[in-house]
Amino acid sequence: PPPLKSTHLHCTPVMRAARRIGGLVVRPARRAFCAPAEKAAEGAAKEAAPAAAEAQGGGGGAAAFAALLVGAGAGAFGCYQFTSSKPQGGIPEPNKLKLILFGAPGSGKGTQCEKLTALFGVKHISTGDLLREHVKNGTDLGKQAKEFMDKGALVPDSLVIDLLKDAVKDAPKGWIIDGMPRTAVQAEFMQKEGLVPDCFLTLDVPDSVLEERICGRRLDPETGAIYHLKFKPPPKEVVSRLIHRSDDTADKLKNRLKAYHDNLDSVLGVYRSANLYTAIDANRNPDAVYGDLVGNTLKARLDKWAGK
């Protein structure tokens, strides 16, 4: 769409517009037991606030349009998700939202997964966190993984995918996976095992920007929260306990980025051939990136609904 003039936009009108757009999509479905969709539209107006505020402060029409898109998108998703489901039976498997978010270390996967999970109510599955959780809890799969980890060996793809298959069982509204696949073999294995997304979204960020993002990260070991010395400064009361993870250094990042780039084209090829791949410019304000992610997610869902 043509850019909107930010000088003519204010936070409240943009939020009202987002609510109206969401409402237009949802209203016909309300008569069909669609209260959750109405809730999605109301939540959309809140989600629109950051982008609307950015537009008001001179961020431009693109941010304002992202705010409107979130309003329309959340309403449409709520309408589709809930009217196409049984009132009492939850969401049927074909209608669950399924996403894979792919990107280099520091591309913003964690930040965006948190936002998308909150908006759509789906389960965020990080393969790294999943492995650690199973090992910590001593599950059968965790014990098998620990044997490889203790030897310093890579956990086999088949075992990691078994962990993912187990995790998606407890995802009543759908899932977002990050951390897998990392190779074409893993991507093809996931497709074969039924872990097929509605959309495979990549977050593209230049390597030079990634280094600044990664090397400034700090972890709070007590809460698991991740801060950045420049972009997300920690509160004064937690600074003394923050740690700099051993793999968040320039030298380690070079090795991780080499592995990422070596496999990038082959992984994308799997999802490009299945018409599931979409690239997102993630070297921007996180709210603008979020607006693109929501829009592409909804487009993929509506295309699937229409049988495209």
PDB file of C-alpha atoms in Angstrom:
ATOM      1  CA  PRO A   1       0.000   0.000   0.000  1.00  0.00           C
ATOM      2  CA  PRO A   2       1.093   3.603  -0.422  1.00  0.00           C
ATOM      3  CA  PRO A   3       2.800   5.041   2.673  1.00  0.00           C
ATOM      4  CA  LEU A   4       0.653   6.983   5.106  1.00  0.00           C
ATOM      5  CA  LYS A   5       1.716  10.432   6.244  1.00  0.00           C
ATOM      6  CA  SER A   6       2.825  10.101   9.824  1.00  0.00           C
ATOM      7  CA  THR A   7       2.006  13.763  10.457  1.00  0.00           C
ATOM      8  CA  HIS A   8      -1.672  12.885  10.062  1.00  0.00           C
ATOM      9  CA  LEU A   9      -1.558   9.966  12.468  1.00  0.00           C
ATOM     10  CA  HIS A  10      -1.908   9.824  16.200  1.00  0.00           C
ATOM     11  CA  CYS A  11      -1.681   6.881  18.525  1.00  0.00           C
ATOM     12  CA  THR A  12      -5.354   6.785  19.534  1.00  0.00           C
ATOM     13  CA  PRO A  13      -6.830   7.057  15.992  1.00  0.00           C
ATOM     14  CA  VAL A  14      -4.508   4.313  14.736  1.00  0.00           C
ATOM     15  CA  MET A  15      -5.509   2.065  17.606  1.00  0.00           C
ATOM     16  CA  ARG A  16      -9.170   2.796  16.909  1.00  0.00           C
ATOM     17  CA  ALA A  17      -8.654   1.962  13.261  1.00  0.00           C
ATOM     18  CA  ALA A  18      -6.969  -1.299  14.165  1.00  0.00           C
ATOM     19  CA  ARG A  19      -9.867  -2.191  16.428  1.00  0.00           C
ATOM     20  CA  ARG A  20     -12.375  -1.315  13.723  1.00  0.00           C
ATOM     21  CA  ILE A  21     -10.596  -3.412  11.100  1.00  0.00           C
ATOM     22  CA  GLY A  22     -10.398  -6.375  13.453  1.00  0.00           C
ATOM     23  CA  GLY A  23     -14.037  -5.891  14.365  1.00  0.00           C
ATOM     24  CA  LEU A  24     -15.169  -5.855  10.727  1.00  0.00           C
ATOM     25  CA  VAL A  25     -13.577  -9.236  10.215  1.00  0.00           C
ATOM     26  CA  VAL A  26     -14.793 -10.722  13.474  1.00  0.00           C
ATOM     27  CA  ARG A  27     -18.305  -9.316  13.829  1.00  0.00           C
ATOM     28  CA  PRO A  28     -20.036 -11.727  11.411  1.00  0.00           C
ATOM     29  CA  ALA A  29     -18.486 -14.652  13.275  1.00  0.00           C
ATOM     30  CA  ARG A  30     -19.597 -13.551  16.733  1.00  0.00           C
ATOM     31  CA  ARG A  31     -23.008 -15.085  16.151  1.00  0.00           C
ATOM     32  CA  ALA A  32     -21.256 -18.396  15.505  1.00  0.00           C
ATOM     33  CA  PHE A  33     -19.795 -18.936  19.004  1.00  0.00           C
ATOM     34  CA  CYS A  34     -16.754 -16.782  18.246  1.00  0.00           C
ATOM     35  CA  ALA A  35     -16.068 -14.930  21.492  1.00  0.00           C
ATOM     36  CA  PRO A  36     -12.339 -15.828  21.290  1.00  0.00           C
ATOM     37  CA  ALA A  37     -12.133 -14.022  17.943  1.00  0.00           C
ATOM     38  CA  GLU A  38     -13.602 -10.892  19.507  1.00  0.00           C
ATOM     39  CA  LYS A  39     -10.948 -11.153  22.203  1.00  0.00           C
ATOM     40  CA  ALA A  40      -8.289 -11.421  19.486  1.00  0.00           C
ATOM     41  CA  ALA A  41      -9.520  -8.216  17.879  1.00  0.00           C
ATOM     42  CA  GLU A  42      -9.436  -6.367  21.200  1.00  0.00           C
ATOM     43  CA  GLY A  43      -5.924  -7.646  21.807  1.00  0.00           C
ATOM     44  CA  ALA A  44      -4.966  -6.440  18.341  1.00  0.00           C
ATOM     45  CA  ALA A  45      -5.585  -2.843  19.321  1.00  0.00           C
ATOM     46  CA  LYS A  46      -3.146  -3.228  22.217  1.00  0.00           C
ATOM     47  CA  GLU A  47      -0.591  -4.865  19.923  1.00  0.00           C
ATOM     48  CA  ALA A  48      -0.950  -1.901  17.556  1.00  0.00           C
ATOM     49  CA  ALA A  49       0.142   0.594  20.206  1.00  0.00           C
ATOM     50  CA  PRO A  50       3.967   0.349  19.815  1.00  0.00           C
ATOM     51  CA  ALA A  51       3.903   0.753  16.043  1.00  0.00           C
ATOM     52  CA  ALA A  52       1.314   3.518  16.275  1.00  0.00           C
ATOM     53  CA  ALA A  53       3.422   5.356  18.823  1.00  0.00           C
ATOM     54  CA  GLU A  54       6.438   5.021  16.539  1.00  0.00           C
ATOM     55  CA  ALA A  55       4.450   6.513  13.660  1.00  0.00           C
ATOM     56  CA  GLN A  56       3.345   9.388  15.862  1.00  0.00           C
ATOM     57  CA  GLY A  57       6.975  10.059  16.772  1.00  0.00           C
ATOM     58  CA  GLY A  58       8.066  10.264  13.154  1.00  0.00           C
ATOM     59  CA  GLY A  59       8.719   6.577  12.404  1.00  0.00           C
ATOM     60  CA  GLY A  60       6.728   6.852   9.164  1.00  0.00           C
ATOM     61  CA  GLY A  61       3.660   5.390   7.534  1.00  0.00           C
ATOM     62  CA  ALA A  62       5.055   1.865   7.383  1.00  0.00           C
ATOM     63  CA  ALA A  63       4.874   1.514  11.153  1.00  0.00           C
ATOM     64  CA  ALA A  64       1.323   2.835  11.194  1.00  0.00           C
ATOM     65  CA  PHE A  65       0.309   0.407   8.487  1.00  0.00           C
ATOM     66  CA  ALA A  66       1.889  -2.413  10.526  1.00  0.00           C
ATOM     67  CA  ALA A  67      -0.336  -1.389  13.415  1.00  0.00           C
ATOM     68  CA  LEU A  68      -3.411  -1.596  11.217  1.00  0.00           C
ATOM     69  CA  LEU A  69      -2.235  -4.900   9.795  1.00  0.00           C
ATOM     70  CA  VAL A  70      -1.935  -6.405  13.258  1.00  0.00           C
ATOM     71  CA  GLY A  71      -5.496  -5.319  14.010  1.00  0.00           C
ATOM     72  CA  ALA A  72      -6.875  -6.852  10.841  1.00  0.00           C
ATOM     73  CA  GLY A  73      -4.676  -9.896  11.093  1.00  0.00           C
ATOM     74  CA  ALA A  74      -5.520 -10.835  14.655  1.00  0.00           C
ATOM     75  CA  GLY A  75      -9.209 -10.425  13.935  1.00  0.00           C
ATOM     76  CA  ALA A  76      -9.001 -12.529  10.791  1.00  0.00           C
ATOM     77  CA  PHE A  77      -6.992 -15.206  12.532  1.00  0.00           C
ATOM     78  CA  GLY A  78      -9.410 -15.345  15.438  1.00  0.00           C
ATOM     79  CA  CYS A  79     -12.354 -15.572  13.070  1.00  0.00           C
ATOM     80  CA  TYR A  80     -10.786 -18.327  10.987  1.00  0.00           C
ATOM     81  CA  GLN A  81      -9.300 -20.258  13.869  1.00  0.00           C
ATOM     82  CA  PHE A  82     -12.411 -20.445  15.966  1.00  0.00           C
ATOM     83  CA  THR A  83     -15.272 -20.539  13.450  1.00  0.00           C
ATOM     84  CA  SER A  84     -13.561 -23.392  11.606  1.00  0.00           C
ATOM     85  CA  SER A  85     -13.349 -25.400  14.852  1.00  0.00           C
ATOM     86  CA  LYS A  86     -15.880 -27.327  16.851  1.00  0.00           C
ATOM     87  CA  PRO A  87     -17.346 -25.201  19.683  1.00  0.00           C
ATOM     88  CA  GLN A  88     -16.544 -27.740  22.387  1.00  0.00           C
ATOM     89  CA  GLY A  89     -13.874 -29.881  20.778  1.00  0.00           C
ATOM     90  CA  GLY A  90     -10.869 -27.579  20.602  1.00  0.00           C
ATOM     91  CA  ILE A  91      -9.006 -26.820  17.389  1.00  0.00           C
ATOM     92  CA  PRO A  92      -8.753 -29.685  14.878  1.00  0.00           C
ATOM     93  CA  GLU A  93      -5.196 -30.643  13.875  1.00  0.00           C
ATOM     94  CA  PRO A  94      -5.408 -29.220  10.311  1.00  0.00           C
ATOM     95  CA  ASN A  95      -6.447 -25.819  11.673  1.00  0.00           C
ATOM     96  CA  LYS A  96      -3.637 -25.400  14.196  1.00  0.00           C
ATOM     97  CA  LEU A  97      -1.126 -22.651  13.473  1.00  0.00           C
ATOM     98  CA  LYS A  98       2.294 -24.067  12.609  1.00  0.00           C
ATOM     99  CA  LEU A  99       5.342 -21.868  12.048  1.00  0.00           C
ATOM    100  CA  ILE A 100       9.089 -22.285  11.805  1.00  0.00           C
ATOM    101  CA  LEU A 101      11.141 -19.169  12.538  1.00  0.00           C
ATOM    102  CA  PHE A 102      14.625 -19.401  11.077  1.00  0.00           C
ATOM    103  CA  GLY A 103      17.593 -17.075  11.396  1.00  0.00           C
ATOM    104  CA  ALA A 104      21.200 -16.661  12.459  1.00  0.00           C
ATOM    105  CA  PRO A 105      22.193 -16.203  16.119  1.00  0.00           C
ATOM    106  CA  GLY A 106      21.130 -12.712  17.186  1.00  0.00           C
ATOM    107  CA  SER A 107      18.564 -12.261  14.414  1.00  0.00           C
ATOM    108  CA  GLY A 108      15.758 -11.753  16.938  1.00  0.00           C
ATOM    109  CA  LYS A 109      14.052 -15.153  16.928  1.00  0.00           C
ATOM    110  CA  GLY A 110      13.502 -15.184  20.696  1.00  0.00           C
ATOM    111  CA  THR A 111      12.021 -11.685  20.776  1.00  0.00           C
ATOM    112  CA  GLN A 112       9.656 -12.337  17.881  1.00  0.00           C
ATOM    113  CA  CYS A 113       8.638 -15.802  19.091  1.00  0.00           C
ATOM    114  CA  GLU A 114       7.622 -14.256  22.406  1.00  0.00           C
ATOM    115  CA  LYS A 115       5.425 -11.696  20.622  1.00  0.00           C
ATOM    116  CA  LEU A 116       3.841 -14.194  18.221  1.00  0.00           C
ATOM    117  CA  THR A 117       3.195 -16.682  20.999  1.00  0.00           C
ATOM    118  CA  ALA A 118       1.402 -14.014  23.041  1.00  0.00           C
ATOM    119  CA  LEU A 119      -0.725 -12.908  20.081  1.00  0.00           C
ATOM    120  CA  PHE A 120      -1.761 -16.292  18.712  1.00  0.00           C
ATOM    121  CA  GLY A 121      -1.730 -18.343  21.916  1.00  0.00           C
ATOM    122  CA  VAL A 122       0.473 -21.045  20.404  1.00  0.00           C
ATOM    123  CA  LYS A 123       3.375 -22.943  21.953  1.00  0.00           C
ATOM    124  CA  HIS A 124       6.957 -21.755  21.425  1.00  0.00           C
ATOM    125  CA  ILE A 125       9.313 -24.708  21.009  1.00  0.00           C
ATOM    126  CA  SER A 126      13.043 -23.944  21.131  1.00  0.00           C
ATOM    127  CA  THR A 127      15.089 -27.065  20.450  1.00  0.00           C
ATOM    128  CA  GLY A 128      17.899 -25.936  22.761  1.00  0.00           C
ATOM    129  CA  ASP A 129      15.515 -25.291  25.657  1.00  0.00           C
ATOM    130  CA  LEU A 130      13.699 -28.537  24.884  1.00  0.00           C
ATOM    131  CA  LEU A 131      16.871 -30.599  25.150  1.00  0.00           C
ATOM    132  CA  ARG A 132      17.879 -28.954  28.425  1.00  0.00           C
ATOM    133  CA  GLU A 133      14.392 -29.454  29.877  1.00  0.00           C
ATOM    134  CA  HIS A 134      14.290 -33.186  29.068  1.00  0.00           C
ATOM    135  CA  VAL A 135      17.791 -33.736  30.429  1.00  0.00           C
ATOM    136  CA  LYS A 136      16.960 -31.823  33.613  1.00  0.00           C
ATOM    137  CA  ASN A 137      13.714 -33.772  34.137  1.00  0.00           C
ATOM    138  CA  GLY A 138      15.362 -37.122  33.443  1.00  0.00           C
ATOM    139  CA  THR A 139      12.859 -38.256  30.823  1.00  0.00           C
ATOM    140  CA  ASP A 140      13.602 -41.293  28.651  1.00  0.00           C
ATOM    141  CA  LEU A 141      14.379 -39.038  25.697  1.00  0.00           C
ATOM    142  CA  GLY A 142      16.425 -36.770  27.960  1.00  0.00           C
ATOM    143  CA  LYS A 143      18.528 -39.676  29.213  1.00  0.00           C
ATOM    144  CA  GLN A 144      19.269 -40.733  25.639  1.00  0.00           C
ATOM    145  CA  ALA A 145      20.257 -37.174  24.718  1.00  0.00           C
ATOM    146  CA  LYS A 146      22.445 -36.814  27.806  1.00  0.00           C
ATOM    147  CA  GLU A 147      24.559 -39.814  26.783  1.00  0.00           C
ATOM    148  CA  PHE A 148      25.580 -37.999  23.603  1.00  0.00           C
ATOM    149  CA  MET A 149      25.978 -34.626  25.314  1.00  0.00           C
ATOM    150  CA  ASP A 150      28.234 -36.077  28.025  1.00  0.00           C
ATOM    151  CA  LYS A 151      30.513 -37.455  25.309  1.00  0.00           C
ATOM    152  CA  GLY A 152      30.655 -34.077  23.603  1.00  0.00           C
ATOM    153  CA  ALA A 153      28.858 -35.549  20.585  1.00  0.00           C
ATOM    154  CA  LEU A 154      25.972 -34.030  18.638  1.00  0.00           C
ATOM    155  CA  VAL A 155      22.538 -35.336  19.554  1.00  0.00           C
ATOM    156  CA  PRO A 156      21.276 -37.347  16.537  1.00  0.00           C
ATOM    157  CA  ASP A 157      18.666 -35.706  14.326  1.00  0.00           C
ATOM    158  CA  SER A 158      16.242 -38.588  14.890  1.00  0.00           C
ATOM    159  CA  LEU A 159      16.333 -38.040  18.656  1.00  0.00           C
ATOM    160  CA  VAL A 160      15.850 -34.256  18.424  1.00  0.00           C
ATOM    161  CA  ILE A 161      12.901 -34.746  16.070  1.00  0.00           C
ATOM    162  CA  ASP A 162      11.404 -37.279  18.500  1.00  0.00           C
ATOM    163  CA  LEU A 163      11.622 -34.523  21.135  1.00  0.00           C
ATOM    164  CA  LEU A 164       9.841 -32.101  18.787  1.00  0.00           C
ATOM    165  CA  LYS A 165       7.111 -34.614  17.960  1.00  0.00           C
ATOM    166  CA  ASP A 166       6.547 -35.132  21.658  1.00  0.00           C
ATOM    167  CA  ALA A 167       6.441 -31.364  22.300  1.00  0.00           C
ATOM    168  CA  VAL A 168       3.836 -30.572  19.618  1.00  0.00           C
ATOM    169  CA  LYS A 169       1.410 -33.046  21.189  1.00  0.00           C
ATOM    170  CA  ASP A 170       0.973 -30.527  24.013  1.00  0.00           C
ATOM    171  CA  ALA A 171       0.216 -27.594  21.688  1.00  0.00           C
ATOM    172  CA  PRO A 172      -3.603 -27.320  21.473  1.00  0.00           C
ATOM    173  CA  LYS A 173      -3.607 -24.176  19.304  1.00  0.00           C
ATOM    174  CA  GLY A 174      -0.438 -24.808  17.348  1.00  0.00           C
ATOM    175  CA  TRP A 175       3.298 -24.192  17.574  1.00  0.00           C
ATOM    176  CA  ILE A 176       6.287 -22.073  16.592  1.00  0.00           C
ATOM    177  CA  ILE A 177       9.594 -23.925  16.282  1.00  0.00           C
ATOM    178  CA  ASP A 178      12.979 -22.206  16.374  1.00  0.00           C
ATOM    179  CA  GLY A 179      16.403 -23.832  16.412  1.00  0.00           C
ATOM    180  CA  MET A 180      15.514 -26.497  13.834  1.00  0.00           C
ATOM    181  CA  PRO A 181      16.149 -27.352  11.078  1.00  0.00           C
ATOM    182  CA  ARG A 182      19.811 -26.434  10.714  1.00  0.00           C
ATOM    183  CA  THR A 183      20.557 -28.645   7.710  1.00  0.00           C
ATOM    184  CA  ALA A 184      18.660 -29.815   4.629  1.00  0.00           C
ATOM    185  CA  VAL A 185      18.737 -33.377   6.002  1.00  0.00           C
ATOM    186  CA  GLN A 186      16.957 -32.168   9.155  1.00  0.00           C
ATOM    187  CA  ALA A 187      14.453 -30.183   7.088  1.00  0.00           C
ATOM    188  CA  GLU A 188      13.582 -33.181   4.927  1.00  0.00           C
ATOM    189  CA  PHE A 189      13.386 -35.415   8.018  1.00  0.00           C
ATOM    190  CA  MET A 190      11.001 -32.981   9.701  1.00  0.00           C
ATOM    191  CA  GLN A 191       8.789 -32.880   6.592  1.00  0.00           C
ATOM    192  CA  LYS A 192       8.732 -36.682   6.480  1.00  0.00           C
ATOM    193  CA  GLU A 193       7.773 -36.879  10.180  1.00  0.00           C
ATOM    194  CA  GLY A 194       4.839 -34.493   9.765  1.00  0.00           C
ATOM    195  CA  LEU A 195       6.443 -31.350  11.204  1.00  0.00           C
ATOM    196  CA  VAL A 196       5.306 -29.278   8.228  1.00  0.00           C
ATOM    197  CA  PRO A 197       4.733 -25.546   8.851  1.00  0.00           C
ATOM    198  CA  ASP A 198       2.132 -23.261   7.321  1.00  0.00           C
ATOM    199  CA  CYS A 199       4.989 -20.847   6.742  1.00  0.00           C
ATOM    200  CA  PHE A 200       8.795 -20.950   7.027  1.00  0.00           C
ATOM    201  CA  LEU A 201       9.896 -17.440   7.967  1.00  0.00           C
ATOM    202  CA  THR A 202      13.523 -16.297   7.899  1.00  0.00           C
ATOM    203  CA  LEU A 203      14.879 -13.262   9.754  1.00  0.00           C
ATOM    204  CA  ASP A 204      17.598 -11.697   7.602  1.00  0.00           C
ATOM    205  CA  VAL A 205      20.234  -9.544   9.352  1.00  0.00           C
ATOM    206  CA  PRO A 206      23.755  -8.594   8.111  1.00  0.00           C
ATOM    207  CA  ASP A 207      26.612 -10.387   9.880  1.00  0.00           C
ATOM    208  CA  SER A 208      28.131  -7.091  11.059  1.00  0.00           C
ATOM    209  CA  VAL A 209      24.916  -6.235  12.892  1.00  0.00           C
ATOM    210  CA  LEU A 210      24.679  -9.725  14.369  1.00  0.00           C
ATOM    211  CA  GLU A 211      28.110  -9.367  15.988  1.00  0.00           C
ATOM    212  CA  GLU A 212      27.050  -6.210  17.816  1.00  0.00           C
ATOM    213  CA  ARG A 213      23.816  -7.851  18.952  1.00  0.00           C
ATOM    214  CA  ILE A 214      25.438 -11.071  20.154  1.00  0.00           C
ATOM    215  CA  CYS A 215      28.513  -9.704  21.906  1.00  0.00           C
ATOM    216  CA  GLY A 216      26.450  -7.260  23.960  1.00  0.00           C
ATOM    217  CA  ARG A 217      24.050  -9.888  25.288  1.00  0.00           C
ATOM    218  CA  ARG A 218      23.939 -10.772  28.978  1.00  0.00           C
ATOM    219  CA  LEU A 219      21.985 -13.541  30.703  1.00  0.00           C
ATOM    220  CA  ASP A 220      20.278 -13.405  34.084  1.00  0.00           C
ATOM    221  CA  PRO A 221      20.858 -16.935  35.449  1.00  0.00           C
ATOM    222  CA  GLU A 222      18.059 -16.595  38.000  1.00  0.00           C
ATOM    223  CA  THR A 223      15.228 -15.629  35.649  1.00  0.00           C
ATOM    224  CA  GLY A 224      16.552 -16.690  32.252  1.00  0.00           C
ATOM    225  CA  ALA A 225      15.968 -13.151  30.943  1.00  0.00           C
ATOM    226  CA  ILE A 226      18.351 -11.912  28.248  1.00  0.00           C
ATOM    227  CA  TYR A 227      19.448  -8.276  28.188  1.00  0.00           C
ATOM    228  CA  HIS A 228      21.684  -6.226  25.919  1.00  0.00           C
ATOM    229  CA  LEU A 229      24.104  -3.623  27.182  1.00  0.00           C
ATOM    230  CA  LYS A 230      23.072  -1.201  24.426  1.00  0.00           C
ATOM    231  CA  PHE A 231      19.659  -2.183  23.074  1.00  0.00           C
ATOM    232  CA  LYS A 232      17.998  -3.576  26.217  1.00  0.00           C
ATOM    233  CA  PRO A 233      19.933  -2.405  29.284  1.00  0.00           C
ATOM    234  CA  PRO A 234      19.335  -4.474  32.444  1.00  0.00           C
ATOM    235  CA  PRO A 235      17.858  -2.987  35.634  1.00  0.00           C
ATOM    236  CA  LYS A 236      20.506  -1.856  38.107  1.00  0.00           C
ATOM    237  CA  GLU A 237      19.429  -4.428  40.687  1.00  0.00           C
ATOM    238  CA  VAL A 238      20.329  -7.409  38.450  1.00  0.00           C
ATOM    239  CA  VAL A 239      23.530  -6.128  36.811  1.00  0.00           C
ATOM    240  CA  SER A 240      25.866  -7.759  39.332  1.00  0.00           C
ATOM    241  CA  ARG A 241      24.547 -11.271  38.697  1.00  0.00           C
ATOM    242  CA  LEU A 242      24.459 -11.160  34.883  1.00  0.00           C
ATOM    243  CA  ILE A 243      26.734 -13.506  32.978  1.00  0.00           C
ATOM    244  CA  HIS A 244      28.271 -13.336  29.506  1.00  0.00           C
ATOM    245  CA  ARG A 245      27.615 -16.690  27.869  1.00  0.00           C
ATOM    246  CA  SER A 246      30.693 -18.426  26.527  1.00  0.00           C
ATOM    247  CA  ASP A 247      29.266 -18.682  23.007  1.00  0.00           C
ATOM    248  CA  ASP A 248      28.319 -14.972  22.866  1.00  0.00           C
ATOM    249  CA  THR A 249      31.771 -13.859  21.766  1.00  0.00           C
ATOM    250  CA  ALA A 250      33.072 -12.660  18.385  1.00  0.00           C
ATOM    251  CA  ASP A 251      35.238 -15.765  17.856  1.00  0.00           C
ATOM    252  CA  LYS A 252      32.470 -18.238  18.677  1.00  0.00           C
ATOM    253  CA  LEU A 253      29.992 -16.257  16.605  1.00  0.00           C
ATOM    254  CA  LYS A 254      32.198 -16.566  13.511  1.00  0.00           C
ATOM    255  CA  ASN A 255      32.068 -20.356  13.788  1.00  0.00           C
ATOM    256  CA  ARG A 256      28.305 -20.345  14.336  1.00  0.00           C
ATOM    257  CA  LEU A 257      27.707 -18.006  11.402  1.00  0.00           C
ATOM    258  CA  LYS A 258      29.906 -20.154   9.138  1.00  0.00           C
ATOM    259  CA  ALA A 259      27.804 -23.209   9.965  1.00  0.00           C
ATOM    260  CA  TYR A 260      24.636 -21.173   9.401  1.00  0.00           C
ATOM    261  CA  HIS A 261      25.704 -19.834   5.988  1.00  0.00           C
ATOM    262  CA  ASP A 262      27.122 -23.203   4.852  1.00  0.00           C
ATOM    263  CA  ASN A 263      23.659 -24.772   5.235  1.00  0.00           C
ATOM    264  CA  LEU A 264      21.441 -21.779   4.490  1.00  0.00           C
ATOM    265  CA  ASP A 265      20.763 -22.317   0.786  1.00  0.00           C
ATOM    266  CA  SER A 266      20.073 -26.043   1.113  1.00  0.00           C
ATOM    267  CA  VAL A 267      17.631 -25.523   4.002  1.00  0.00           C
ATOM    268  CA  LEU A 268      15.803 -22.738   2.185  1.00  0.00           C
ATOM    269  CA  GLY A 269      15.611 -24.932  -0.897  1.00  0.00           C
ATOM    270  CA  VAL A 270      13.466 -27.483   0.924  1.00  0.00           C
ATOM    271  CA  TYR A 271      10.857 -24.907   1.944  1.00  0.00           C
ATOM    272  CA  ARG A 272      11.116 -22.815  -1.221  1.00  0.00           C
ATOM    273  CA  SER A 273      10.223 -25.862  -3.319  1.00  0.00           C
ATOM    274  CA  ALA A 274       7.195 -26.433  -1.084  1.00  0.00           C
ATOM    275  CA  ASN A 275       6.152 -22.762  -1.501  1.00  0.00           C
ATOM    276  CA  LEU A 276       6.420 -22.166   2.259  1.00  0.00           C
ATOM    277  CA  TYR A 277       9.412 -19.802   2.397  1.00  0.00           C
ATOM    278  CA  THR A 278       9.213 -16.078   3.174  1.00  0.00           C
ATOM    279  CA  ALA A 279      12.175 -13.792   3.962  1.00  0.00           C
ATOM    280  CA  ILE A 280      11.776 -10.927   6.448  1.00  0.00           C
ATOM    281  CA  ASP A 281      14.155  -7.968   6.707  1.00  0.00           C
ATOM    282  CA  ALA A 282      14.961  -8.109  10.431  1.00  0.00           C
ATOM    283  CA  ASN A 283      17.508  -5.281  10.435  1.00  0.00           C
ATOM    284  CA  ARG A 284      14.787  -2.869  11.541  1.00  0.00           C
ATOM    285  CA  ASN A 285      12.759  -1.815  14.552  1.00  0.00           C
ATOM    286  CA  PRO A 286      11.384  -5.003  16.213  1.00  0.00           C
ATOM    287  CA  ASP A 287       7.792  -3.718  15.923  1.00  0.00           C
ATOM    288  CA  ALA A 288       8.142  -3.303  12.153  1.00  0.00           C
ATOM    289  CA  VAL A 289       9.574  -6.836  11.897  1.00  0.00           C
ATOM    290  CA  TYR A 290       6.698  -8.108  14.029  1.00  0.00           C
ATOM    291  CA  GLY A 291       4.132  -6.466  11.726  1.00  0.00           C
ATOM    292  CA  ASP A 292       5.651  -8.250   8.715  1.00  0.00           C
ATOM    293  CA  LEU A 293       5.681 -11.577  10.552  1.00  0.00           C
ATOM    294  CA  VAL A 294       2.014 -11.263  11.499  1.00  0.00           C
ATOM    295  CA  GLY A 295       1.017 -10.247   7.974  1.00  0.00           C
ATOM    296  CA  ASN A 296       2.882 -13.128   6.335  1.00  0.00           C
ATOM    297  CA  THR A 297       1.562 -15.603   8.884  1.00  0.00           C
ATOM    298  CA  LEU A 298      -2.013 -14.564   8.166  1.00  0.00           C
ATOM    299  CA  LYS A 299      -1.448 -14.639   4.412  1.00  0.00           C
ATOM    300  CA  ALA A 300      -0.119 -18.200   4.656  1.00  0.00           C
ATOM    301  CA  ARG A 301      -3.128 -19.231   6.762  1.00  0.00           C
ATOM    302  CA  LEU A 302      -5.659 -17.659   4.399  1.00  0.00           C
ATOM    303  CA  ASP A 303      -3.927 -19.184   1.378  1.00  0.00           C
ATOM    304  CA  LYS A 304      -4.105 -22.576   3.068  1.00  0.00           C
ATOM    305  CA  TRP A 305      -7.772 -21.991   3.903  1.00  0.00           C
ATOM    306  CA  ALA A 306      -8.452 -21.130   0.248  1.00  0.00           C
ATOM    307  CA  GLY A 307      -6.595 -24.246  -0.892  1.00  0.00           C
ATOM    308  CA  LYS A 308      -3.796 -22.376  -2.666  1.00  0.00           C
TER     309      LYS A 308
END
